Short mmCIF file of C-alpha atoms and ligand atoms in Angstrom, two decimals:
data_model
loop_
_atom_site.label_atom_id
_atom_site.label_comp_id
_atom_site.label_asym_id
_atom_site.label_seq_id
_atom_site.Cartn_x
_atom_site.Cartn_y
_atom_site.Cartn_z
CA UNK G 1 29.82 -50.44 -51.13
CA UNK G 2 29.68 -53.26 -53.63
CA UNK G 3 29.50 -53.36 -57.39
CA UNK G 4 28.60 -57.05 -57.51
CA UNK G 5 25.21 -58.42 -58.37
CA UNK G 6 23.76 -60.97 -55.95
CA UNK G 7 24.09 -64.63 -57.04
CA UNK G 8 20.36 -64.60 -57.98
CA UNK G 9 20.81 -61.45 -60.08
CA UNK G 10 23.87 -63.01 -61.73
CA UNK G 11 21.84 -66.10 -62.60
CA UNK G 12 19.04 -63.93 -63.97
CA UNK G 13 21.51 -62.03 -66.14
CA UNK G 14 23.05 -65.23 -67.53
CA UNK G 15 19.67 -66.79 -68.19
CA UNK G 16 18.23 -63.71 -69.95
CA UNK G 17 21.43 -63.36 -71.97
CA UNK G 18 21.09 -66.98 -73.11
CA UNK G 19 17.45 -66.44 -74.08
CA UNK G 20 18.25 -63.22 -75.98
CA UNK G 21 21.10 -64.88 -77.86
CA UNK G 22 18.87 -67.75 -78.92
CA UNK G 23 16.68 -65.20 -80.73
CA UNK G 24 19.31 -62.57 -81.61
CA UNK G 25 19.28 -59.40 -83.67
CA UNK G 26 18.43 -61.13 -86.97
CA UNK G 27 15.16 -62.39 -85.43
CA UNK G 28 14.40 -58.86 -84.15
CA UNK G 29 15.09 -57.28 -87.55
CA UNK G 30 13.16 -59.95 -89.50
CA UNK G 31 10.10 -59.33 -87.31
CA UNK G 32 10.43 -55.56 -87.70
CA UNK G 33 10.82 -55.72 -91.48
CA UNK G 34 7.85 -58.04 -91.94
CA UNK G 35 5.65 -55.86 -89.74
CA UNK G 36 5.35 -58.56 -87.08
CA UNK G 37 5.93 -58.47 -83.35
CA UNK G 38 8.45 -60.41 -81.27
CA UNK G 39 5.61 -62.58 -79.99
CA UNK G 40 7.64 -65.75 -79.44
CA UNK G 41 10.40 -63.99 -77.50
CA UNK G 42 7.89 -62.05 -75.37
CA UNK G 43 5.90 -65.21 -74.60
CA UNK G 44 8.99 -67.20 -73.68
CA UNK G 45 10.37 -64.40 -71.50
CA UNK G 46 6.96 -64.28 -69.80
CA UNK G 47 6.85 -68.05 -69.22
CA UNK G 48 10.34 -67.94 -67.73
CA UNK G 49 9.28 -65.19 -65.33
CA UNK G 50 11.52 -62.44 -66.75
CA UNK G 51 8.68 -60.03 -67.56
CA UNK G 52 7.37 -60.15 -64.01
CA UNK G 53 10.63 -59.97 -62.07
CA UNK G 54 9.58 -56.68 -60.46
CA UNK G 55 5.97 -57.70 -59.72
CA UNK G 56 5.09 -58.84 -56.16
CA UNK G 57 4.96 -62.63 -55.73
CA UNK G 58 1.32 -62.61 -54.56
CA UNK G 59 0.35 -61.47 -58.07
CA UNK G 60 2.49 -64.05 -59.87
CA UNK G 61 5.68 -62.01 -60.15
CA UNK G 62 9.25 -62.59 -59.01
CA UNK G 63 9.13 -60.17 -56.09
CA UNK G 64 12.28 -58.34 -57.22
CA UNK G 65 12.75 -54.68 -58.08
CA UNK G 66 13.73 -52.36 -60.87
CA UNK G 67 17.31 -53.63 -60.54
CA UNK G 68 16.11 -57.02 -61.78
CA UNK G 69 13.94 -55.54 -64.53
CA UNK G 70 16.85 -53.37 -65.68
CA UNK G 71 18.96 -56.54 -65.96
CA UNK G 72 16.28 -58.09 -68.21
CA UNK G 73 16.10 -54.95 -70.39
CA UNK G 74 19.88 -54.64 -70.69
CA UNK G 75 20.60 -58.27 -71.46
CA UNK G 76 17.91 -58.63 -74.14
CA UNK G 77 19.20 -55.43 -75.76
CA UNK G 78 22.80 -56.66 -75.48
CA UNK G 79 21.67 -59.70 -77.46
CA UNK G 80 20.31 -57.39 -80.16
CA UNK G 81 16.67 -57.43 -78.99
CA UNK G 82 15.88 -54.05 -77.42
CA UNK G 83 12.19 -54.52 -76.54
CA UNK G 84 10.66 -51.10 -75.98
CA UNK G 85 7.47 -52.53 -74.50
CA UNK G 86 9.46 -53.76 -71.48
CA UNK G 87 9.73 -50.11 -70.53
CA UNK G 88 6.02 -49.51 -70.94
CA UNK G 89 4.28 -52.63 -69.67
CA UNK G 90 6.37 -54.17 -66.84
CA UNK G 91 8.26 -51.00 -65.87
CA UNK G 92 5.59 -48.28 -65.99
CA UNK G 93 2.20 -50.04 -65.89
CA UNK G 94 3.14 -52.80 -63.44
CA UNK G 95 4.85 -50.36 -61.08
CA UNK G 96 1.97 -47.90 -61.16
CA UNK G 97 -0.54 -50.71 -60.55
CA UNK G 98 1.52 -52.35 -57.78
CA UNK G 99 2.02 -49.09 -55.96
CA UNK G 100 -1.24 -47.23 -56.54
CA UNK G 101 -3.82 -49.58 -58.06
CA UNK G 102 -6.77 -50.85 -56.03
CA UNK G 103 -6.57 -54.44 -54.81
CA UNK G 104 -9.14 -55.37 -57.45
CA UNK G 105 -7.04 -53.70 -60.21
CA UNK G 106 -3.89 -55.44 -59.00
CA UNK G 107 -5.60 -58.83 -58.99
CA UNK G 108 -7.12 -58.27 -62.41
CA UNK G 109 -4.05 -57.00 -64.24
CA UNK G 110 -0.77 -57.94 -62.54
CA UNK G 111 -0.80 -61.74 -63.09
CA UNK G 112 -1.23 -61.22 -66.86
CA UNK G 113 1.56 -58.63 -66.93
CA UNK G 114 3.78 -61.01 -64.95
CA UNK G 115 3.39 -63.97 -67.32
CA UNK G 116 3.40 -61.78 -70.43
CA UNK G 117 -0.11 -62.78 -71.56
CA UNK G 118 -1.25 -59.18 -71.10
CA UNK G 119 0.32 -55.86 -72.02
CA UNK G 120 -0.66 -52.41 -70.80
CA UNK G 121 0.81 -49.47 -72.69
CA UNK G 122 1.14 -45.89 -71.54
CA UNK G 123 -0.23 -42.70 -73.08
CA UNK G 124 0.85 -39.32 -71.81
CA UNK G 125 2.29 -37.45 -74.84
CA UNK G 126 -0.05 -35.11 -76.70
CA UNK G 127 0.41 -33.17 -79.94
CA UNK G 128 -0.17 -29.76 -78.35
CA UNK G 129 1.50 -30.33 -74.97
CA UNK G 130 4.69 -32.15 -76.05
CA UNK G 131 7.31 -31.99 -73.29
CA UNK G 132 5.10 -29.63 -71.29
CA UNK G 133 2.86 -32.02 -69.38
CA UNK G 134 1.19 -29.11 -67.61
CA UNK G 135 -0.64 -28.45 -70.89
CA UNK G 136 -2.23 -31.90 -71.15
CA UNK G 137 -5.62 -31.47 -72.82
CA UNK G 138 -7.17 -34.93 -72.44
CA UNK G 139 -10.03 -34.42 -70.04
CA UNK G 140 -12.11 -36.90 -68.03
CA UNK G 141 -15.57 -35.80 -66.93
CA UNK G 142 -17.98 -37.53 -64.56
CA UNK G 143 -20.63 -39.49 -66.43
CA UNK G 144 -23.10 -40.94 -63.94
CA UNK G 145 -21.02 -43.38 -61.87
CA UNK G 146 -18.34 -43.52 -64.53
CA UNK G 147 -16.22 -41.30 -66.75
CA UNK G 148 -16.20 -39.77 -70.20
CA UNK G 149 -12.77 -39.20 -71.79
CA UNK G 150 -11.92 -36.88 -74.68
CA UNK G 151 -8.53 -35.97 -76.10
CA UNK G 152 -5.62 -36.86 -78.39
CA UNK G 153 -2.38 -38.70 -77.72
CA UNK G 154 0.63 -39.22 -80.00
CA UNK G 155 3.62 -41.56 -80.40
CA UNK G 156 1.95 -44.16 -78.18
CA UNK G 157 3.91 -47.41 -78.43
CA UNK G 158 2.40 -50.86 -78.70
CA UNK G 159 -1.32 -50.02 -78.73
CA UNK G 160 -1.86 -52.78 -81.32
CA UNK G 161 -0.39 -55.36 -78.93
CA UNK G 162 -2.03 -54.29 -75.70
CA UNK G 163 -5.31 -55.03 -73.94
CA UNK G 164 -5.34 -51.68 -72.14
CA UNK G 165 -3.81 -48.22 -72.40
CA UNK G 166 -2.99 -46.40 -69.20
CA UNK G 167 -4.14 -42.92 -70.23
CA UNK G 168 -3.03 -39.80 -68.40
CA UNK G 169 -5.96 -37.37 -68.38
CA UNK G 170 -7.12 -34.48 -66.23
CA UNK G 171 -10.17 -34.18 -64.07
CA UNK G 172 -11.76 -31.20 -62.44
CA UNK G 173 -10.88 -30.99 -58.75
CA UNK G 174 -14.20 -30.48 -56.95
CA UNK G 175 -12.57 -28.43 -54.18
CA UNK G 176 -10.44 -26.07 -56.28
CA UNK G 177 -12.10 -26.26 -59.71
CA UNK G 178 -8.60 -26.76 -61.19
CA UNK G 179 -7.66 -29.65 -63.42
CA UNK G 180 -5.47 -32.34 -61.89
CA UNK G 181 -3.97 -35.50 -63.41
CA UNK G 182 -5.71 -38.83 -63.20
CA UNK G 183 -4.83 -42.18 -64.77
CA UNK G 184 -7.38 -44.41 -66.49
CA UNK G 185 -7.19 -48.03 -67.59
CA UNK G 186 -8.80 -47.85 -71.02
CA UNK G 187 -9.48 -51.10 -72.92
CA UNK G 188 -7.94 -50.83 -76.41
CA UNK G 189 -11.29 -51.92 -77.91
CA UNK G 190 -13.31 -49.30 -76.00
CA UNK G 191 -15.92 -47.60 -78.23
CA UNK G 192 -14.70 -44.09 -79.08
CA UNK G 193 -10.99 -45.01 -78.88
CA UNK G 194 -9.45 -45.08 -82.35
CA UNK G 195 -5.86 -45.13 -83.52
CA UNK G 196 -3.74 -44.55 -86.57
CA UNK G 197 -0.27 -45.95 -87.01
CA UNK G 198 2.58 -43.47 -87.42
CA UNK G 199 5.28 -44.15 -90.00
CA UNK G 200 8.51 -44.03 -88.00
CA UNK G 201 12.08 -44.33 -89.33
CA UNK G 202 13.02 -46.90 -86.71
CA UNK G 203 13.67 -50.58 -87.42
CA UNK G 204 11.44 -51.95 -84.69
CA UNK G 205 8.81 -54.64 -84.27
CA UNK G 206 6.94 -52.21 -82.00
CA UNK G 207 4.77 -49.47 -83.49
CA UNK G 208 3.79 -45.94 -82.49
CA UNK G 209 0.24 -44.58 -82.80
CA UNK G 210 -1.88 -41.48 -82.72
CA UNK G 211 -4.79 -42.10 -80.35
CA UNK G 212 -8.15 -40.35 -80.55
CA UNK G 213 -10.45 -40.45 -77.54
CA UNK G 214 -13.92 -39.31 -78.54
CA UNK G 215 -16.48 -39.67 -75.75
CA UNK G 216 -14.86 -42.84 -74.43
CA UNK G 217 -17.22 -44.07 -71.69
CA UNK G 218 -15.57 -45.87 -68.81
CA UNK G 219 -16.89 -47.48 -65.64
CA UNK G 220 -15.95 -45.99 -62.25
CA UNK G 221 -13.28 -48.63 -61.63
CA UNK G 222 -11.33 -47.58 -64.74
CA UNK G 223 -9.87 -44.77 -62.63
CA UNK G 224 -6.51 -46.00 -61.35
CA UNK G 225 -6.39 -46.09 -57.56
CA UNK G 226 -8.89 -45.59 -54.77
CA UNK G 227 -9.59 -41.93 -55.52
CA UNK G 228 -8.62 -38.99 -57.69
CA UNK G 229 -5.84 -38.21 -55.24
CA UNK G 230 -3.94 -41.29 -56.50
CA UNK G 231 -3.36 -39.59 -59.89
CA UNK G 232 -0.31 -37.44 -59.23
CA UNK G 233 1.68 -39.93 -57.10
CA UNK G 234 0.77 -42.72 -59.55
CA UNK G 235 2.09 -40.68 -62.46
CA UNK G 236 5.35 -39.97 -60.66
CA UNK G 237 5.66 -43.62 -59.61
CA UNK G 238 6.02 -44.61 -63.25
CA UNK G 239 8.69 -42.09 -64.19
CA UNK G 240 11.75 -43.45 -62.37
CA UNK G 241 11.26 -47.06 -63.54
CA UNK G 242 10.72 -45.74 -67.08
CA UNK G 243 13.96 -43.76 -67.10
CA UNK G 244 16.01 -46.53 -65.48
CA UNK G 245 14.80 -49.30 -67.77
CA UNK G 246 15.08 -47.24 -70.94
CA UNK G 247 18.64 -46.41 -69.86
CA UNK G 248 19.33 -50.11 -69.34
CA UNK G 249 18.05 -50.84 -72.83
CA UNK G 250 20.36 -48.14 -74.19
CA UNK G 251 23.37 -49.54 -72.34
CA UNK G 252 22.57 -53.04 -73.63
CA UNK G 253 22.28 -51.73 -77.18
CA UNK G 254 25.62 -49.95 -76.80
CA UNK G 255 27.25 -53.16 -75.59
CA UNK G 256 25.77 -55.09 -78.50
CA UNK G 257 27.10 -52.58 -81.07
CA UNK G 258 30.57 -52.44 -79.53
CA UNK G 259 30.77 -56.24 -79.43
CA UNK G 260 29.73 -56.56 -83.10
CA UNK G 261 32.25 -53.87 -84.09
CA UNK G 262 35.13 -55.24 -82.01
CA UNK G 263 34.75 -58.73 -83.47
CA UNK G 264 34.93 -57.21 -86.93
CA UNK G 265 37.85 -54.83 -86.40
CA UNK G 266 39.92 -57.51 -84.63
CA UNK G 267 39.82 -59.73 -87.72
CA UNK G 268 39.41 -57.44 -90.74
CA UNK G 269 42.73 -56.90 -92.55
CA UNK G 270 43.22 -54.45 -95.39
CA UNK G 271 46.84 -53.25 -94.83
CA UNK G 272 49.02 -56.36 -94.95
CA UNK G 273 48.88 -58.59 -91.91
CA UNK G 274 47.51 -56.18 -89.30
CA UNK G 275 43.87 -55.95 -88.32
CA UNK G 276 42.14 -52.60 -88.77
CA UNK G 277 41.62 -52.63 -84.99
CA UNK G 278 45.40 -52.23 -84.56
CA UNK G 279 45.02 -48.68 -85.92
CA UNK G 280 44.18 -46.35 -83.09
CA UNK G 281 41.98 -44.28 -85.39
CA UNK G 282 39.72 -47.33 -85.32
CA UNK G 283 40.23 -48.71 -81.81
CA UNK G 284 40.16 -45.47 -79.83
CA UNK G 285 36.65 -44.40 -80.87
CA UNK G 286 35.47 -47.90 -79.96
CA UNK G 287 37.29 -47.80 -76.62
CA UNK G 288 35.87 -44.32 -75.97
CA UNK G 289 32.34 -45.58 -76.63
CA UNK G 290 32.97 -48.58 -74.36
CA UNK G 291 33.99 -46.20 -71.54
CA UNK G 292 30.81 -44.13 -72.01
CA UNK G 293 28.60 -47.23 -71.96
CA UNK G 294 30.28 -48.54 -68.82
CA UNK G 295 29.88 -45.16 -67.07
CA UNK G 296 26.19 -45.19 -67.97
CA UNK G 297 25.86 -48.72 -66.57
CA UNK G 298 27.28 -47.55 -63.24
CA UNK G 299 24.70 -44.77 -63.07
CA UNK G 300 21.91 -47.19 -63.96
CA UNK G 301 23.00 -49.49 -61.13
CA UNK G 302 23.04 -46.56 -58.72
CA UNK G 303 19.62 -45.31 -59.81
CA UNK G 304 18.05 -48.79 -59.60
CA UNK G 305 19.59 -49.41 -56.17
CA UNK G 306 18.27 -46.09 -54.84
CA UNK G 307 14.84 -46.73 -56.34
CA UNK G 308 14.60 -50.23 -54.87
CA UNK G 309 15.63 -48.82 -51.48
CA UNK G 310 12.60 -46.49 -51.63
CA UNK G 311 14.78 -43.38 -51.99
CA UNK G 312 12.59 -41.92 -54.74
CA UNK G 313 13.92 -38.35 -54.81
CA UNK G 314 17.56 -39.41 -55.10
CA UNK G 315 16.52 -42.09 -57.60
CA UNK G 316 14.87 -39.32 -59.64
CA UNK G 317 18.16 -37.46 -60.02
CA UNK G 318 20.18 -40.61 -60.65
CA UNK G 319 17.55 -42.04 -63.02
CA UNK G 320 17.52 -38.89 -65.13
CA UNK G 321 21.32 -38.83 -65.23
CA UNK G 322 21.42 -42.53 -66.12
CA UNK G 323 18.91 -42.00 -68.92
CA UNK G 324 20.90 -39.07 -70.29
CA UNK G 325 24.22 -40.92 -70.08
CA UNK G 326 22.89 -44.13 -71.58
CA UNK G 327 21.05 -42.32 -74.38
CA UNK G 328 24.22 -40.50 -75.42
CA UNK G 329 26.43 -43.59 -74.97
CA UNK G 330 24.13 -45.83 -77.03
CA UNK G 331 23.96 -43.32 -79.88
CA UNK G 332 27.75 -42.93 -79.82
CA UNK G 333 28.35 -46.69 -79.69
CA UNK G 334 26.06 -47.52 -82.60
CA UNK G 335 27.37 -44.65 -84.74
CA UNK G 336 30.97 -45.66 -83.98
CA UNK G 337 30.20 -49.29 -84.76
CA UNK G 338 28.76 -48.32 -88.14
CA UNK G 339 31.86 -46.23 -88.90
CA UNK G 340 34.48 -48.84 -88.00
CA UNK G 341 32.64 -51.50 -89.99
CA UNK G 342 32.94 -49.35 -93.13
CA UNK G 343 30.53 -50.37 -95.89
CA UNK G 344 29.57 -53.46 -93.90
CA UNK G 345 28.30 -51.11 -91.25
CA UNK G 346 25.47 -49.99 -93.50
CA UNK G 347 24.35 -53.50 -94.45
CA UNK G 348 21.44 -55.25 -92.81
CA UNK G 349 23.58 -58.38 -92.44
CA UNK G 350 26.04 -56.91 -89.95
CA UNK G 351 23.18 -55.68 -87.78
CA UNK G 352 24.35 -52.29 -86.49
CA UNK G 353 22.84 -49.69 -88.85
CA UNK G 354 19.48 -51.30 -88.05
CA UNK G 355 19.79 -49.70 -84.60
CA UNK G 356 20.53 -46.14 -85.74
CA UNK G 357 16.88 -45.03 -85.60
CA UNK G 358 16.25 -46.60 -82.22
CA UNK G 359 19.27 -45.04 -80.51
CA UNK G 360 18.50 -41.68 -82.08
CA UNK G 361 14.99 -41.90 -80.65
CA UNK G 362 16.56 -42.77 -77.30
CA UNK G 363 17.87 -39.20 -77.08
CA UNK G 364 14.33 -37.85 -77.51
CA UNK G 365 12.06 -40.31 -75.71
CA UNK G 366 10.66 -40.92 -73.18
CA UNK G 367 12.16 -37.66 -71.95
CA UNK G 368 14.48 -35.64 -74.16
CA UNK G 369 18.09 -34.92 -73.32
CA UNK G 370 17.24 -31.20 -73.12
CA UNK G 371 14.49 -31.76 -70.54
CA UNK G 372 16.93 -33.82 -68.46
CA UNK G 373 19.51 -31.04 -68.66
CA UNK G 374 16.77 -28.61 -67.55
CA UNK G 375 15.98 -30.90 -64.61
CA UNK G 376 19.63 -31.18 -63.56
CA UNK G 377 20.24 -27.45 -64.01
CA UNK G 378 17.27 -26.57 -61.79
CA UNK G 379 17.21 -29.34 -59.20
CA UNK G 380 20.91 -30.12 -58.83
CA UNK G 381 22.56 -26.84 -59.77
CA UNK G 382 19.87 -24.51 -58.40
CA UNK G 383 19.41 -22.57 -61.64
CA UNK G 384 16.34 -20.49 -62.40
CA UNK G 385 13.70 -22.07 -64.61
CA UNK G 386 13.41 -20.42 -68.03
CA UNK G 387 10.13 -21.89 -69.22
C1 LIG Y 1 9.98 -44.14 -80.54
C2 LIG Y 1 9.12 -43.33 -79.61
C3 LIG Y 1 8.27 -43.98 -78.74
C4 LIG Y 1 7.43 -43.23 -77.89
N1 LIG Y 1 6.55 -43.90 -77.08
C5 LIG Y 1 5.70 -43.19 -76.30
C6 LIG Y 1 4.71 -43.85 -75.51
O1 LIG Y 1 4.61 -45.09 -75.50
N2 LIG Y 1 3.88 -43.10 -74.74
C7 LIG Y 1 3.95 -41.74 -74.71
O2 LIG Y 1 3.18 -41.13 -73.99
N3 LIG Y 1 4.88 -41.08 -75.47
C8 LIG Y 1 5.74 -41.76 -76.24
N4 LIG Y 1 6.68 -41.10 -77.02
C9 LIG Y 1 6.72 -39.64 -77.02
C10 LIG Y 1 7.94 -39.04 -76.33
O3 LIG Y 1 7.86 -39.23 -74.95
C11 LIG Y 1 8.02 -37.57 -76.77
O4 LIG Y 1 8.37 -37.58 -78.13
C12 LIG Y 1 9.02 -36.79 -75.96
O5 LIG Y 1 8.58 -36.65 -74.63
C13 LIG Y 1 9.26 -35.38 -76.56
O6 LIG Y 1 8.04 -34.72 -76.76
P1 LIG Y 1 7.74 -34.06 -78.21
O7 LIG Y 1 8.01 -35.09 -79.23
O8 LIG Y 1 6.37 -33.49 -78.17
O9 LIG Y 1 8.81 -32.92 -78.37
P2 LIG Y 1 8.63 -31.34 -78.06
O10 LIG Y 1 8.16 -31.14 -76.67
O11 LIG Y 1 7.87 -30.72 -79.17
O12 LIG Y 1 10.15 -30.87 -78.12
C14 LIG Y 1 10.85 -30.71 -79.37
C15 LIG Y 1 12.31 -30.41 -79.05
O13 LIG Y 1 12.40 -29.21 -78.26
C16 LIG Y 1 13.09 -29.47 -77.07
N5 LIG Y 1 12.49 -28.69 -75.97
C17 LIG Y 1 11.18 -28.59 -75.64
N6 LIG Y 1 11.03 -27.83 -74.54
C18 LIG Y 1 12.26 -27.42 -74.17
C19 LIG Y 1 12.78 -26.60 -73.11
N7 LIG Y 1 11.98 -26.05 -72.19
N8 LIG Y 1 14.11 -26.45 -73.03
C20 LIG Y 1 14.95 -27.01 -73.94
N9 LIG Y 1 14.52 -27.79 -74.96
C21 LIG Y 1 13.20 -27.98 -75.08
C22 LIG Y 1 12.93 -30.96 -76.81
O14 LIG Y 1 13.97 -31.45 -76.01
C23 LIG Y 1 12.97 -31.51 -78.23
O15 LIG Y 1 14.31 -31.67 -78.64
C24 LIG Y 1 7.51 -41.82 -77.89
C25 LIG Y 1 8.39 -41.18 -78.76
C26 LIG Y 1 9.19 -41.90 -79.63
C27 LIG Y 1 10.11 -41.19 -80.56
#
């Protein structure tokens, strides 16, 4: 057993950290508040190969795994730039395409995802279905050689920045007549696909949308994979990378908040010559949050290692646990940082309250803490399902 990164992973971490620090949290917040995207940072990360670390080399990627992508997510977040679209485009879309796309789909999409010139976002959530994906109501019907899609999606991140949306729909199984999941690569300018931006209380340069699919006509090759049977495994292929990278982003955000807070409490003096950090009422909550973040990081490392070793079922358990732990740790770390900074904690300048919305959302999305507890209760503890 080893807890060390390889020399290449160490170099990647240092290099991404340096890039993130060059931009920093003030850049991230300025972009968010002016309604812009982090275009420069995304483009530079793409040029340097960080967005394609997990994409096979024959399609322009780095040939690494989710361990490497988690390093990228964590280090950018630790520099104050938690980029949600890393979770959607390189983690979900690139993994699904690499594992289940046709050769033609891989050739068409992966090089652009690897260099950052293209983004593919992911749409599964629906207003009526919510956490219950069995109730998905977006349906794809045969239309000559192609497909006709109808349905509604909500909270879909980054549609305004992406060339395609990977839409989870259902098709009728010709043998059973039942509906089964299928994934479609839908161009964001497809006729019949419209969107409206949701107002979210999150300081973020990335936006969420309601999507309306009204008779969206697609060619046959918009269906992800060689046949309809690719749908279910393709959907599951995206889930572990999503959970692991979103956890890494949470752990990075927690580290960032604790670092900002520790710098402040080590130097701020209001009772004579001692720093406020000398008071255990201030330092213990910070130390407690640091322990939680570090525990989450261990679980992330375990989940990513299992996933990259092809041990998908074990990675599923570890990935869910990592996501739960990191979501809780990030929320605790940011809230604690705000508290120990006092009034400064609520200012934009000190750059911690700006993360409150994002870490709060991290306990809900992409899978809520309750649904993870359900998963652990049933699959690890053998409890009966209540829903
Ligand atoms: C910032 C942000 C970005 C997002 N980006 C995307 C995206 O890019 N693509 C996408 O497809 N989706 C996206 N989502 C949606 C996200 O995945 C969902 O919000 C999440 O899965 C929860 O679904 P819901 O909001 O419908 O909650 P609901 O399912 O309505 O649940 C509401 C509450 O009830 C709880 N609950 C529900 N069922 C149970 C149960 N059986 N047991 C215990 N508790 C239960 C939930 O945990 C939750 O707390 C995003 C959401 C946010 C906030």
